[in-house]
mmCIF file of C-alpha atoms in Angstrom:
data_model
loop_
_atom_site.group_PDB
_atom_site.id
_atom_site.type_symbol
_atom_site.label_atom_id
_atom_site.label_comp_id
_atom_site.label_asym_id
_atom_site.label_seq_id
_atom_site.Cartn_x
_atom_site.Cartn_y
_atom_site.Cartn_z
ATOM 1 C CA MET A 1 -18.845 28.699 -29.198
ATOM 2 C CA SER A 2 -17.231 30.909 -26.831
ATOM 3 C CA LEU A 3 -13.885 30.784 -25.536
ATOM 4 C CA ARG A 4 -15.868 30.272 -22.210
ATOM 5 C CA ALA A 5 -16.965 27.116 -23.509
ATOM 6 C CA VAL A 6 -13.841 25.850 -24.803
ATOM 7 C CA CYS A 7 -12.055 25.903 -21.253
ATOM 8 C CA LEU A 8 -15.254 23.743 -19.969
ATOM 9 C CA CYS A 9 -14.389 21.577 -22.096
ATOM 10 C CA VAL A 10 -10.810 21.306 -21.111
ATOM 11 C CA ALA A 11 -11.919 21.309 -17.379
ATOM 12 C CA LEU A 12 -14.344 18.033 -18.244
ATOM 13 C CA THR A 13 -11.455 16.247 -20.475
ATOM 14 C CA LEU A 14 -8.919 17.073 -17.417
ATOM 15 C CA GLY A 15 -11.820 15.804 -14.659
ATOM 16 C CA LEU A 16 -12.957 12.623 -16.782
ATOM 17 C CA ALA A 17 -8.694 11.700 -17.645
ATOM 18 C CA SER A 18 -7.554 12.310 -14.051
ATOM 19 C CA GLY A 19 -10.350 10.222 -12.138
ATOM 20 C CA ASP A 20 -9.599 7.100 -14.668
ATOM 21 C CA GLU A 21 -6.242 7.989 -13.319
ATOM 22 C CA LEU A 22 -7.565 7.421 -10.095
ATOM 23 C CA THR A 23 -9.149 4.525 -10.326
ATOM 24 C CA ALA A 24 -6.473 2.762 -12.885
ATOM 25 C CA ASN A 25 -3.287 3.505 -10.255
ATOM 26 C CA ARG A 26 -5.051 3.801 -6.906
ATOM 27 C CA ARG A 27 -7.109 1.256 -6.306
ATOM 28 C CA GLN A 28 -7.837 0.580 -2.682
ATOM 29 C CA ALA A 29 -8.723 -2.440 -0.398
ATOM 30 C CA VAL A 30 -10.482 -0.588 1.673
ATOM 31 C CA THR A 31 -13.244 2.705 1.403
ATOM 32 C CA PHE A 32 -14.471 4.883 3.512
ATOM 33 C CA HIS A 33 -17.731 5.884 4.144
ATOM 34 C CA ALA A 34 -18.165 9.224 5.480
ATOM 35 C CA PRO A 35 -20.545 9.620 8.220
ATOM 36 C CA GLU A 36 -23.395 12.401 8.068
ATOM 37 C CA LEU A 37 -22.505 15.742 9.796
ATOM 38 C CA SER A 38 -22.340 14.819 13.204
ATOM 39 C CA PRO A 39 -23.031 17.802 15.722
ATOM 40 C CA VAL A 40 -20.498 18.471 18.263
ATOM 41 C CA TYR A 41 -21.058 20.440 21.372
ATOM 42 C CA ARG A 42 -18.200 22.642 22.229
ATOM 43 C CA GLY A 43 -16.205 21.767 25.533
ATOM 44 C CA ALA A 44 -17.514 18.275 25.597
ATOM 45 C CA PRO A 45 -16.309 15.321 24.011
ATOM 46 C CA SER A 46 -18.779 13.753 21.464
ATOM 47 C CA ARG A 47 -18.046 10.034 19.850
ATOM 48 C CA ILE A 48 -18.104 9.697 16.227
ATOM 49 C CA GLU A 49 -17.733 6.079 14.642
ATOM 50 C CA LEU A 50 -16.355 5.975 11.365
ATOM 51 C CA GLN A 51 -17.480 2.900 9.283
ATOM 52 C CA PHE A 52 -15.368 1.080 6.321
ATOM 53 C CA ARG A 53 -14.718 -1.331 4.179
ATOM 54 C CA VAL A 54 -12.812 -3.938 3.186
ATOM 55 C CA ALA A 55 -13.115 -5.385 -0.211
ATOM 56 C CA SER A 56 -14.250 -9.034 -0.532
ATOM 57 C CA GLY A 57 -11.471 -11.621 -0.699
ATOM 58 C CA PHE A 58 -9.213 -8.991 1.601
ATOM 59 C CA HIS A 59 -7.928 -8.478 4.849
ATOM 60 C CA ILE A 60 -6.330 -5.936 6.346
ATOM 61 C CA ASN A 61 -4.526 -5.849 9.873
ATOM 62 C CA SER A 62 -6.122 -4.912 12.640
ATOM 63 C CA HIS A 63 -4.037 -2.232 14.777
ATOM 64 C CA GLN A 64 -2.998 -4.752 17.141
ATOM 65 C CA PRO A 65 -1.759 -7.394 14.831
ATOM 66 C CA LYS A 66 -0.354 -10.274 16.616
ATOM 67 C CA GLN A 67 3.047 -10.270 14.687
ATOM 68 C CA GLU A 68 5.433 -7.019 15.586
ATOM 69 C CA TYR A 69 6.755 -7.333 11.559
ATOM 70 C CA LEU A 70 3.081 -7.083 10.655
ATOM 71 C CA LYS A 71 1.870 -3.252 9.436
ATOM 72 C CA LYS A 72 -0.941 -2.344 11.958
ATOM 73 C CA THR A 73 -4.273 -0.281 10.891
ATOM 74 C CA GLU A 74 -3.793 3.260 11.688
ATOM 75 C CA LEU A 75 -6.000 6.093 11.646
ATOM 76 C CA LYS A 76 -4.358 9.286 11.559
ATOM 77 C CA LEU A 77 -6.552 12.142 11.867
ATOM 78 C CA ASP A 78 -5.474 16.278 11.195
ATOM 79 C CA PRO A 79 -7.970 18.251 12.878
ATOM 80 C CA PRO A 80 -8.392 21.792 12.373
ATOM 81 C CA THR A 81 -7.086 24.421 15.080
ATOM 82 C CA ASP A 82 -8.744 24.072 18.861
ATOM 83 C CA ILE A 83 -10.737 20.673 18.043
ATOM 84 C CA VAL A 84 -9.002 17.977 19.842
ATOM 85 C CA ILE A 85 -9.205 14.240 19.155
ATOM 86 C CA GLU A 86 -9.379 12.928 22.461
ATOM 87 C CA LYS A 87 -9.318 9.081 21.801
ATOM 88 C CA VAL A 88 -9.312 6.602 18.878
ATOM 89 C CA THR A 89 -10.766 3.040 19.308
ATOM 90 C CA TYR A 90 -10.513 0.410 16.880
ATOM 91 C CA PRO A 91 -12.306 -2.421 17.008
ATOM 92 C CA GLN A 92 -11.074 -6.157 18.067
ATOM 93 C CA GLY A 93 -9.107 -7.951 15.274
ATOM 94 C CA GLN A 94 -10.977 -11.181 14.078
ATOM 95 C CA GLU A 95 -8.832 -14.151 14.422
ATOM 96 C CA GLN A 96 -8.471 -15.947 11.686
ATOM 97 C CA SER A 97 -5.866 -18.667 9.836
ATOM 98 C CA PHE A 98 -5.750 -18.067 6.052
ATOM 99 C CA ALA A 99 -4.534 -21.028 3.540
ATOM 100 C CA PHE A 100 -1.294 -19.380 3.336
ATOM 101 C CA ALA A 101 -0.529 -20.673 7.000
ATOM 102 C CA PRO A 102 -3.323 -22.434 8.532
ATOM 103 C CA GLN A 103 -1.493 -23.412 11.705
ATOM 104 C CA GLU A 104 -1.261 -19.561 12.211
ATOM 105 C CA LYS A 105 -4.053 -17.544 13.825
ATOM 106 C CA LEU A 106 -3.609 -13.608 12.397
ATOM 107 C CA SER A 107 -5.789 -10.888 13.902
ATOM 108 C CA VAL A 108 -7.865 -9.281 11.052
ATOM 109 C CA TYR A 109 -10.123 -6.457 9.745
ATOM 110 C CA SER A 110 -12.194 -8.255 7.160
ATOM 111 C CA GLY A 111 -15.846 -6.577 5.679
ATOM 112 C CA ASP A 112 -17.067 -3.591 7.146
ATOM 113 C CA PHE A 113 -15.370 -2.796 10.302
ATOM 114 C CA LEU A 114 -15.608 0.859 12.696
ATOM 115 C CA ILE A 115 -13.518 3.095 14.244
ATOM 116 C CA GLY A 116 -14.455 4.811 17.020
ATOM 117 C CA VAL A 117 -13.364 8.959 17.167
ATOM 118 C CA VAL A 118 -14.043 11.604 20.249
ATOM 119 C CA VAL A 119 -13.803 14.824 19.301
ATOM 120 C CA ARG A 120 -13.822 17.866 21.873
ATOM 121 C CA PRO A 121 -13.755 21.020 20.204
ATOM 122 C CA LEU A 122 -12.521 23.544 22.432
ATOM 123 C CA LYS A 123 -14.130 26.559 24.165
ATOM 124 C CA SER A 124 -12.405 29.409 21.927
ATOM 125 C CA VAL A 125 -14.622 27.169 18.673
ATOM 126 C CA LEU A 126 -16.527 29.526 16.981
ATOM 127 C CA PRO A 127 -20.120 27.546 16.280
ATOM 128 C CA ALA A 128 -19.932 25.842 12.656
ATOM 129 C CA SER A 129 -19.083 22.760 10.450
ATOM 130 C CA TYR A 130 -15.642 21.618 9.973
ATOM 131 C CA ALA A 131 -14.292 19.360 7.803
ATOM 132 C CA VAL A 132 -11.593 16.584 9.739
ATOM 133 C CA HIS A 133 -9.340 15.017 7.321
ATOM 134 C CA GLY A 134 -7.073 11.910 7.758
ATOM 135 C CA LYS A 135 -5.701 8.853 6.124
ATOM 136 C CA LEU A 136 -6.056 5.142 7.387
ATOM 137 C CA ASN A 137 -2.664 3.519 7.245
ATOM 138 C CA TYR A 138 -3.454 -0.182 5.826
ATOM 139 C CA GLN A 139 -1.532 -3.007 4.378
ATOM 140 C CA ALA A 140 -4.137 -5.923 2.520
ATOM 141 C CA CYS A 141 -3.225 -9.090 1.566
ATOM 142 C CA ASP A 142 -5.350 -11.784 -0.287
ATOM 143 C CA LYS A 143 -5.393 -15.630 0.252
ATOM 144 C CA ALA A 144 -1.947 -15.342 -1.427
ATOM 145 C CA ALA A 145 -0.104 -12.241 -1.985
ATOM 146 C CA CYS A 146 -0.049 -9.051 -0.059
ATOM 147 C CA TYR A 147 0.102 -5.742 -1.040
ATOM 148 C CA PRO A 148 1.883 -2.647 -0.299
ATOM 149 C CA PRO A 149 0.785 -0.618 2.760
ATOM 150 C CA ARG A 150 -1.830 2.091 1.482
ATOM 151 C CA GLN A 151 -3.098 5.131 3.001
ATOM 152 C CA LEU A 152 -6.783 5.824 2.299
ATOM 153 C CA PRO A 153 -7.666 9.580 2.725
ATOM 154 C CA VAL A 154 -10.635 10.029 5.495
ATOM 155 C CA SER A 155 -12.879 13.146 5.659
ATOM 156 C CA PHE A 156 -15.706 13.984 7.587
ATOM 157 C CA GLU A 157 -17.585 16.817 8.971
ATOM 158 C CA ILE A 158 -18.987 18.312 12.068
ATOM 159 C CA LYS A 159 -21.045 20.953 13.490
ATOM 160 C CA VAL A 160 -19.602 22.658 16.449
ATOM 161 C CA LEU A 161 -22.775 23.696 18.537
ATOM 162 C CA LYS A 162 -23.021 25.790 21.577
ATOM 163 C CA SER A 163 -23.732 23.326 24.846
ATOM 164 C CA ALA A 164 -27.171 24.586 26.493
ATOM 165 C CA ALA A 165 -25.292 24.943 29.970
ATOM 166 C CA GLU A 166 -22.809 27.380 27.966
ATOM 167 C CA GLY A 167 -25.582 29.409 26.887
ATOM 168 C CA LYS A 168 -26.843 29.960 29.965
ATOM 169 C CA LYS A 169 -23.301 30.762 31.817
ATOM 170 C CA HIS A 170 -22.507 33.399 29.219
ATOM 171 C CA ASN A 171 -25.535 35.577 30.340
ATOM 172 C CA PRO A 172 -24.689 38.941 31.303
ATOM 173 C CA ALA A 173 -24.513 39.695 35.025
ATOM 174 C CA GLN A 174 -27.242 41.882 36.086
ATOM 175 C CA SER A 175 -26.331 45.045 37.479
ATOM 176 C CA PRO A 176 -26.746 45.839 41.475
ATOM 177 C CA HIS A 177 -28.491 49.037 40.421
ATOM 178 C CA ALA A 178 -30.511 47.458 37.634
ATOM 179 C CA HIS A 179 -33.802 47.600 40.463
ATOM 180 C CA THR A 180 -33.173 50.047 42.357
ATOM 181 C CA MET B 1 -12.781 36.284 -37.789
ATOM 182 C CA LYS B 2 -15.377 33.579 -37.216
ATOM 183 C CA ARG B 3 -14.449 30.654 -35.185
ATOM 184 C CA ASP B 4 -15.956 26.921 -36.337
ATOM 185 C CA PRO B 5 -17.099 25.373 -33.072
ATOM 186 C CA ILE B 6 -16.091 21.865 -34.029
ATOM 187 C CA VAL B 7 -12.319 23.239 -34.548
ATOM 188 C CA LEU B 8 -12.367 24.747 -31.286
ATOM 189 C CA VAL B 9 -13.793 21.630 -29.713
ATOM 190 C CA VAL B 10 -10.965 19.644 -31.163
ATOM 191 C CA VAL B 11 -8.112 21.839 -30.210
ATOM 192 C CA ALA B 12 -9.540 22.198 -26.507
ATOM 193 C CA VAL B 13 -9.351 17.987 -26.472
ATOM 194 C CA VAL B 14 -6.205 17.890 -27.678
ATOM 195 C CA ILE B 15 -4.666 20.688 -25.624
ATOM 196 C CA SER B 16 -6.573 18.840 -22.406
ATOM 197 C CA LEU B 17 -5.265 15.251 -23.881
ATOM 198 C CA MET B 18 -1.649 16.662 -24.045
ATOM 199 C CA LEU B 19 -1.721 17.791 -20.399
ATOM 200 C CA VAL B 20 -3.402 14.910 -18.814
ATOM 201 C CA PHE B 21 -0.750 13.139 -20.959
ATOM 202 C CA GLY B 22 2.342 15.263 -19.957
ATOM 203 C CA ILE B 23 0.914 15.408 -15.911
ATOM 204 C CA GLN B 24 0.739 11.752 -15.574
ATOM 205 C CA LYS B 25 4.423 11.270 -17.435
ATOM 206 C CA THR B 26 5.722 13.429 -14.676
ATOM 207 C CA ARG B 27 3.617 12.573 -11.185
ATOM 208 C CA HIS B 28 4.345 8.800 -12.298
ATOM 209 C CA ARG B 29 7.414 7.023 -14.059
ATOM 210 C CA PRO B 30 6.085 3.532 -14.861
ATOM 211 C CA PRO B 31 7.410 -0.315 -14.983
ATOM 212 C CA GLN B 32 9.572 -0.186 -17.910
ATOM 213 C CA GLN B 33 7.986 -3.266 -19.229
ATOM 214 C CA THR B 34 5.966 -5.705 -18.066
ATOM 215 C CA ALA B 35 6.225 -8.334 -16.050
ATOM 216 C CA GLU B 36 4.974 -10.835 -19.266
ATOM 217 C CA GLN B 37 7.176 -8.748 -21.227
ATOM 218 C CA LEU B 38 10.207 -10.186 -19.462
ATOM 219 C CA GLN B 39 9.116 -13.329 -20.482
ATOM 220 C CA GLY B 40 12.555 -14.756 -22.666
ATOM 221 C CA LYS B 41 14.365 -11.620 -22.514
ATOM 222 C CA PRO B 42 17.574 -11.028 -20.469
ATOM 223 C CA ALA B 43 17.094 -10.322 -17.083
ATOM 224 C CA PRO B 44 17.351 -6.571 -15.840
ATOM 225 C CA ASP B 45 20.336 -6.146 -14.157
ATOM 226 C CA PHE B 46 20.953 -4.353 -11.208
ATOM 227 C CA SER B 47 23.112 -3.810 -7.984
ATOM 228 C CA LEU B 48 21.918 -3.554 -4.363
ATOM 229 C CA ALA B 49 23.349 -3.463 -0.982
ATOM 230 C CA ALA B 50 22.491 -6.407 1.182
ATOM 231 C CA THR B 51 21.865 -6.886 4.318
ATOM 232 C CA ASP B 52 25.704 -7.599 5.597
ATOM 233 C CA GLY B 53 26.238 -4.521 3.788
ATOM 234 C CA LYS B 54 28.232 -6.068 0.126
ATOM 235 C CA THR B 55 26.942 -5.083 -2.896
ATOM 236 C CA VAL B 56 25.505 -7.928 -4.678
ATOM 237 C CA LYS B 57 25.128 -7.862 -8.645
ATOM 238 C CA LEU B 58 22.588 -9.719 -10.067
ATOM 239 C CA SER B 59 25.042 -10.456 -13.494
ATOM 240 C CA ASN B 60 27.186 -11.768 -11.230
ATOM 241 C CA PHE B 61 25.901 -14.925 -10.869
ATOM 242 C CA ARG B 62 25.134 -15.434 -14.689
ATOM 243 C CA GLY B 63 25.868 -19.307 -15.338
ATOM 244 C CA LYS B 64 23.925 -19.985 -12.377
ATOM 245 C CA ALA B 65 20.188 -20.620 -12.377
ATOM 246 C CA VAL B 66 19.281 -17.859 -10.041
ATOM 247 C CA LEU B 67 15.613 -17.571 -8.242
ATOM 248 C CA LEU B 68 14.677 -14.008 -7.555
ATOM 249 C CA ASN B 69 12.562 -13.428 -5.209
ATOM 250 C CA PHE B 70 11.002 -9.992 -4.388
ATOM 251 C CA TRP B 71 9.098 -10.124 -0.267
ATOM 252 C CA ALA B 72 8.664 -8.131 2.779
ATOM 253 C CA THR B 73 9.102 -8.490 6.788
ATOM 254 C CA TRP B 74 5.250 -7.442 6.393
ATOM 255 C CA CYS B 75 4.126 -10.366 3.897
ATOM 256 C CA GLU B 76 2.990 -13.559 5.581
ATOM 257 C CA PRO B 77 2.514 -15.719 2.446
ATOM 258 C CA CYS B 78 6.759 -14.864 1.800
ATOM 259 C CA LYS B 79 7.330 -16.060 5.236
ATOM 260 C CA VAL B 80 5.613 -19.378 3.813
ATOM 261 C CA GLU B 81 7.884 -20.097 0.957
ATOM 262 C CA MET B 82 11.256 -18.895 2.673
ATOM 263 C CA PRO B 83 12.135 -21.921 4.412
ATOM 264 C CA TRP B 84 11.086 -23.659 1.133
ATOM 265 C CA PHE B 85 13.868 -21.757 -0.351
ATOM 266 C CA VAL B 86 16.078 -22.060 2.223
ATOM 267 C CA GLU B 87 15.401 -26.333 1.456
ATOM 268 C CA LEU B 88 15.815 -25.603 -2.581
ATOM 269 C CA GLN B 89 19.299 -23.541 -1.682
ATOM 270 C CA THR B 90 20.649 -26.592 -0.047
ATOM 271 C CA LYS B 91 19.659 -28.786 -2.664
ATOM 272 C CA TYR B 92 19.755 -27.540 -5.617
ATOM 273 C CA GLY B 93 23.097 -25.127 -4.682
ATOM 274 C CA PRO B 94 25.856 -27.165 -5.623
ATOM 275 C CA GLN B 95 23.878 -28.166 -8.832
ATOM 276 C CA GLY B 96 24.097 -24.032 -9.681
ATOM 277 C CA LEU B 97 20.885 -22.511 -8.474
ATOM 278 C CA GLN B 98 21.160 -18.989 -6.469
ATOM 279 C CA VAL B 99 18.294 -18.279 -4.246
ATOM 280 C CA LEU B 100 18.170 -14.153 -4.546
ATOM 281 C CA GLY B 101 16.135 -12.380 -1.729
ATOM 282 C CA VAL B 102 14.770 -8.619 -2.620
ATOM 283 C CA ALA B 103 13.350 -6.908 0.392
ATOM 284 C CA MET B 104 11.046 -4.687 -1.016
ATOM 285 C CA ASP B 105 10.525 -3.279 2.629
ATOM 286 C CA ASP B 106 10.642 0.121 4.523
ATOM 287 C CA SER B 107 11.836 -1.314 7.433
ATOM 288 C CA SER B 108 15.732 -0.921 8.220
ATOM 289 C CA PRO B 109 18.342 -3.400 6.746
ATOM 290 C CA LYS B 110 19.312 -4.116 10.398
ATOM 291 C CA GLU B 111 15.631 -5.571 10.741
ATOM 292 C CA ILE B 112 15.447 -6.985 7.628
ATOM 293 C CA ALA B 113 18.350 -9.164 8.447
ATOM 294 C CA GLU B 114 17.229 -10.284 11.784
ATOM 295 C CA PHE B 115 13.956 -10.990 10.142
ATOM 296 C CA ALA B 116 15.958 -13.374 8.085
ATOM 297 C CA LYS B 117 18.532 -14.058 10.097
ATOM 298 C CA LYS B 118 15.066 -15.566 12.698
ATOM 299 C CA MET B 119 13.873 -17.008 9.341
ATOM 300 C CA GLY B 120 17.244 -19.382 8.482
ATOM 301 C CA VAL B 121 17.480 -17.813 5.379
ATOM 302 C CA ASN B 122 20.947 -19.570 3.929
ATOM 303 C CA TYR B 123 21.096 -16.604 0.550
ATOM 304 C CA PRO B 124 21.829 -13.127 -0.012
ATOM 305 C CA VAL B 125 19.211 -11.058 0.865
ATOM 306 C CA VAL B 126 19.483 -7.076 -0.640
ATOM 307 C CA ILE B 127 17.568 -4.212 -0.070
ATOM 308 C CA GLY B 128 15.438 -3.187 -2.916
ATOM 309 C CA LYS B 129 14.939 0.101 -4.826
ATOM 310 C CA GLU B 130 11.441 1.097 -5.978
ATOM 311 C CA ALA B 131 13.083 1.695 -9.366
ATOM 312 C CA VAL B 132 14.460 -2.356 -9.579
ATOM 313 C CA GLY B 133 10.849 -3.327 -8.686
ATOM 314 C CA ASP B 134 9.846 -1.365 -11.933
ATOM 315 C CA GLN B 135 12.445 -3.021 -14.017
ATOM 316 C CA TYR B 136 10.701 -6.294 -13.210
ATOM 317 C CA GLY B 137 7.068 -4.927 -14.022
ATOM 318 C CA GLY B 138 6.182 -2.875 -11.102
ATOM 319 C CA ILE B 139 5.970 -5.893 -8.411
ATOM 320 C CA PRO B 140 2.101 -4.864 -7.781
ATOM 321 C CA TYR B 141 2.512 -7.388 -4.758
ATOM 322 C CA LEU B 142 4.200 -10.054 -2.541
ATOM 323 C CA PRO B 143 5.511 -12.938 -3.178
ATOM 324 C CA SER B 144 6.545 -12.283 -6.656
ATOM 325 C CA THR B 145 9.543 -14.685 -7.558
ATOM 326 C CA PHE B 146 11.269 -14.458 -11.073
ATOM 327 C CA TYR B 147 12.931 -17.867 -12.121
ATOM 328 C CA ILE B 148 16.415 -16.377 -14.344
ATOM 329 C CA SER B 149 18.396 -19.034 -16.593
ATOM 330 C CA ARG B 150 21.718 -19.697 -16.856
ATOM 331 C CA GLU B 151 22.388 -17.819 -19.568
ATOM 332 C CA GLY B 152 20.245 -14.557 -17.993
ATOM 333 C CA LYS B 153 16.795 -14.616 -19.477
ATOM 334 C CA VAL B 154 13.948 -14.566 -17.544
ATOM 335 C CA ILE B 155 12.075 -18.026 -18.359
ATOM 336 C CA ASP B 156 8.768 -17.926 -15.718
ATOM 337 C CA LYS B 157 7.586 -15.183 -13.084
ATOM 338 C CA ILE B 158 4.790 -16.344 -10.228
ATOM 339 C CA TYR B 159 2.603 -13.894 -8.483
ATOM 340 C CA GLY B 160 1.578 -14.548 -4.984
ATOM 341 C CA LEU B 161 2.182 -18.183 -3.048
ATOM 342 C CA VAL B 162 2.134 -21.164 -5.084
ATOM 343 C CA SER B 163 2.891 -24.817 -3.423
ATOM 344 C CA ARG B 164 6.369 -25.944 -2.746
ATOM 345 C CA SER B 165 6.136 -28.566 -6.162
ATOM 346 C CA GLU B 166 5.293 -25.691 -8.450
ATOM 347 C CA ILE B 167 8.438 -23.588 -7.364
ATOM 348 C CA GLU B 168 10.821 -26.962 -7.302
ATOM 349 C CA ALA B 169 9.587 -27.884 -10.823
ATOM 350 C CA ASP B 170 10.726 -23.806 -12.109
ATOM 351 C CA VAL B 171 13.665 -24.226 -9.976
ATOM 352 C CA ARG B 172 14.648 -27.462 -11.935
ATOM 353 C CA ARG B 173 13.718 -25.935 -15.257
ATOM 354 C CA ALA B 174 15.968 -23.097 -14.846
ATOM 355 C CA LEU B 175 18.685 -25.103 -14.300
ATOM 356 C CA ALA B 176 18.395 -27.634 -17.049
ATOM 357 C CA SER B 177 18.288 -23.994 -19.155
ATOM 358 C CA PRO B 178 21.432 -24.143 -21.144
ATOM 359 C CA GLY B 179 24.631 -21.701 -20.335
ATOM 360 C CA GLN B 180 27.507 -21.374 -18.860
ATOM 361 C CA VAL B 181 28.948 -22.334 -15.733
ATOM 362 C CA ALA B 182 29.719 -18.781 -13.719
ATOM 363 C CA GLN B 183 33.434 -17.789 -14.040
ATOM 364 C CA LYS B 184 35.289 -16.663 -10.879
#
């Protein structure tokens, strides 16, 4: 057995063990379903929809909870240089009352929900694929208890393309001497 | 020298596991004991700053039955319990009940104090720390309430919101527990 095989064995064991740790210690009430590679034209805003799912039996506060002291759901993105996040659009919360406070309506997300992100690469961005990373801050509760605020890692890819108009604009001007 | 492949695999796995456990130990300090292990044992002592700036030490309540409630301002079910705790403190305080709130919150002490005032809280509220949460099994969710006998032992713990009658039953059990009246 070669040294390379031993190293592979160590790496696999480490990988499996760290995966177990993730599932055991960092179970999330919300999951993120990354969209397929989204084409966006440089210089132009494009809307991308990010899909999230709240696990059955849980709810999280919406982006605009009714009570000031509740933790709102918020998407924080850290795009690559010269790729601008122009706007993040949150869905309206569902007004629901729960067994722990039947007389009170809370603004929450449960099940699937979409957050819209408007991305605009500057004209200086080279056409290529780029990863946008970020995190979703949320705080989940079930029917009888609440869980500490959590951060869900979010990552999606965009493919920056040249726009058709941009292609025309950049045609080199003909020299006045060309036809003489 | 010829290497035995089985020995190499065993060595590799042992090294990997040692690395994993080493990394885990440095990354995450697990709760000192689970909440289940606390049952019947002395309640871990702590000193924490209250919202009024004074320091509250749990063991100073020895001789009293203590309802130790971990909560947060962002926890709606916690809000449901608070008026019940206020009533129970009023009703059973003369018999030796002491409700103590531990805010596991990232809000400022001032905000916590304002929130408690708004809720009409008539018992001390201290600003919680993760280390204290770990002493009590990690407090995976809120509300989490521990009932401590007059002699300072954990007699019950409740995770999540339960009915007022269940809370009151636990308070009575804690009050009925043996122990001396607090010395001043």
